[in-house]
Amino acid sequence: MSTAHYDVNGNIAVIRLDNPPVNGLGLELRRGIVNGIQKAEADDAVKAVVLIGSDRAFSGGADISEFGTDKAMAEPILTTVINYVESSRKPVIAAISGACMGGGLELALGCHYRIAKPDAQIALPEVKLGLLPGAGGTQRLPRVIGAEHAVNMIVSGSVVPAKQFKGSALFDEIVDGELLDAAIAYATKVVSENLPLKKVRDLKAKHPNPEGFFMFTQNTVGAMAKNYPAPLKCVEAVKAAVTMPFDKGMEVEREAFVNLMQTPESRALRHAFFSERLTSKIADVPSDTPVRDIKTVGVIGGGTMGTGISINFLNAGIPVTIVEMKQEGLDRGVEAIRKVYEGRVKKGRMSEDDAKAKMALLTPSLSYDDLSNVDLVIEAVFEEMGVKQSVFEKLDEVCKPGAILASNTSTLDLNKIASFTKRPEDVIGLHFFSPANIMKLLEVVRGDKTAKDVLATAMKLAKAIKKTAVVSGVCDGFIGNRMINQYQREALLMLEEGASVQQIDKAIEKFGFAMGPLRMADLAGGDIGWAIRKRQYEENPNMVKMVLADRICEMGRYGQKTGAGFYRYEPGNRNALHDPEVDKVVDEVRAELGITPRKISNQEILERCVYALVNEGAQILDEGIAQRASDIDMVYLTGYGFPVFRGGPMHYAEEVGLPNVVRAMQAFTEDRHTQPGFWEPAALLAKRAEEGKGFDSK
Ligand code: NAI
């Protein structure tokens, strides 16, 4: 049980916070602090109190395991604790090392004196969850570091080392040596010199020109924060610290906090925060499952994906052997990797020596024999089963026992790929997204026979290369692409039915997507989707054909790479330009299909695109392809540019209300040249809507 330990050292009481890993301010700890102060006040021998955490953290802030539970709001809440500390009749000295963030910093600001190690990490990161510091942080921080620095820290949520505040009223001393000794020495000095009970609330938050400063800041922050209400509220609260008495300012902060807690944006950000932490939990793979050691990696294919994938491992200091078929392809791949590092050096993001050291970890090869000793191989060759077969048969021959054999396939059946080897338990899908050295998402595809330790190893490795890994079962397109196909399909059908290219993209971009579906298709390359559709038409003759999209591809318009797709592009420029040629083709196809174009509302565009994602997501969840709805949301937030402030498609559907989503879908069944049953709500969606529950509720 987390608690605060109380000791007396001479005439100094020491309250040591003890709630690993980061001294989250859970109920027990909050009680422990209040009890400690009470004891100190009751003991005449005690003249001052030191409040100290661990080396790792004074306190990282709220205890996230309490979020959403009664404990979070149970007294003493943090504000009560801080008031208790601040009004203590004996001086309280905060001794700070490691993380001192959020509620942790607010607690420290309630103490009468603060000493810190130079590298202690100071932050008020609440804005990242769409909130503001709600226990006096917006009122006390400006009083010790000034309004301007405080606004910067609170609006950005960024972490600053304590030493940067040397000389400010935030810290009375920055200490290098043993923290507890220094704190006791400092407390002894406070006692012997009879220093006053310094309260931050009694200081003045200063700015030489508050009116001009806050007007300017409100304008710039407002413009930057666009879809997020929290940053502006942060500015407002700091302004109150400068312009109002402390208690009034606290009221402004409290009101803003309560207000922000209710916003869909904060709910979405908190959902994303918790969802990210859940992705690595796999129901039947306990967290103590042993993992295989991955010291060296082989990558097959030096194309778009192979090069990006290699960079991830080089960045993490893991040597990579990259294998191509011909010298020319190999040279091209190595050059592509070198260019990325050169670019980083040019931009000042990396030293030349560091770039050289990374390149030295790369071994180019034309021979599979060079993979005989690697711990993991990732295949990124052409997307054809025949090619995959020859590669995996070869790997089975040359790789050492226990090596993990991974495929980066985006659509092919991983179980089939695994069957090309005599060790299907060692085969797994590692589906990176392009550009693979940049995109956060990694779908980890679990085959029917993939061993648990292989899965656990992949999840651990994903962390080492800083990816958000989401487990997916085997199906066509896995989680992300299977869903995006439905979304793209709706966009393309609406284009045939009467919407324009520009209208569709604008409606989706206004919702907050980084890019509308047609601009995205042009970026990804229309030929890829076309090849997939052609395969699907063959496999499923009843499928509605995307006549218009196919026609655009037949014309050789594959998007940006051919200078034309649904838009046209000037050479060397990625700006999507309206192309009357496309309008002409659209008219022709509508005539051929006998469609009388109708006016399509932006609302319909949005609902058909997004609910197509939701319905397929629900189906994927029901089939057990995804472990939980929040995993699906993480796929969309980290891999598909779904607006973060909307929390992902499944969360968004819950915000709209699942019964409302179902009702909207039922309206789409009429009057569409679409497959019968397409808009039938997935069984799980219908069930959850009827039960009045969310997707992940038990
Ligand atoms: P690419 O065409 O750019 O590169 C493939 C490379 O593999 C070529 O350089 C080729 O010479 C080499 N190669 C082919 N057969 C080989 C063999 N037997 N041995 C060694 N090298 C061989 O293709 P890209 O885009 O890199 O795709 C590779 C894989 O990644 C495919 O399975 C694809 O579906 C998947 N993928 C692609 C994504 C994308 O956005 N391009 C995203 C996610 C997955």
XYZ file of C-alpha atoms and ligand atoms in Angstrom, residues 300-306 323-326 329 332 368 379-384 387-388 390-391 407-412 431-434 481 524 528, ligand 1:
81
model
C 14.995 -8.091 -46.775
C 14.163 -5.581 -49.467
C 15.748 -2.160 -49.764
C 12.682 -0.431 -51.187
C 10.411 2.160 -49.609
C 9.611 0.071 -46.552
C 12.838 -1.889 -46.090
C 19.549 -7.838 -48.263
C 18.547 -7.052 -51.842
C 18.429 -9.075 -55.048
C 20.766 -6.940 -57.169
C 18.773 -2.134 -55.698
C 19.712 2.517 -53.954
C 20.718 -14.577 -47.576
C 10.822 -9.175 -44.906
C 9.724 -6.175 -47.005
C 9.796 -7.519 -50.578
C 7.102 -7.241 -53.263
C 3.541 -7.880 -52.143
C 3.113 -11.201 -53.961
C 7.757 -13.945 -53.803
C 6.983 -14.202 -50.080
C 10.487 -18.124 -51.885
C 11.793 -15.666 -49.302
C 6.752 -10.131 -42.617
C 5.800 -6.538 -43.336
C 2.976 -7.633 -45.618
C -0.009 -5.284 -45.564
C -2.633 -7.589 -47.046
C -1.419 -11.162 -47.432
C 3.310 -4.142 -40.266
C 5.061 -0.801 -40.408
C 3.487 2.272 -41.975
C 5.081 4.534 -44.533
C -6.289 -1.047 -43.820
C -0.499 6.603 -51.093
C -1.978 0.057 -54.621
P 9.189 -1.623 -52.918
O 8.828 -2.085 -54.257
O 9.543 -0.199 -52.698
O 10.418 -2.481 -52.369
C 10.497 -3.876 -52.455
C 11.972 -4.201 -52.574
O 12.139 -5.588 -52.374
C 12.572 -3.879 -53.947
O 13.678 -3.030 -53.762
C 12.969 -5.243 -54.491
O 14.156 -5.180 -55.250
C 13.172 -6.049 -53.240
N 12.981 -7.476 -53.406
C 11.993 -8.116 -54.083
N 12.143 -9.439 -54.002
C 13.241 -9.655 -53.229
C 13.936 -10.800 -52.791
N 13.497 -12.013 -53.100
N 15.031 -10.652 -52.035
C 15.467 -9.433 -51.709
N 14.875 -8.310 -52.103
C 13.784 -8.410 -52.857
O 7.985 -2.062 -51.981
P 7.573 -1.496 -50.571
O 6.597 -0.400 -50.751
O 8.783 -1.255 -49.777
O 6.759 -2.715 -49.959
C 7.398 -3.859 -49.434
C 6.414 -4.627 -48.570
O 5.922 -3.780 -47.561
C 5.185 -5.156 -49.272
O 4.843 -6.395 -48.700
C 4.126 -4.131 -48.980
O 2.828 -4.606 -49.037
C 4.505 -3.769 -47.572
N 4.046 -2.471 -47.122
C 4.137 -1.354 -47.922
C 3.702 -0.127 -47.489
C 3.829 1.093 -48.335
O 3.226 2.128 -47.977
N 4.585 1.077 -49.402
C 3.123 0.021 -46.124
C 3.158 -1.183 -45.352
C 3.563 -2.370 -45.853
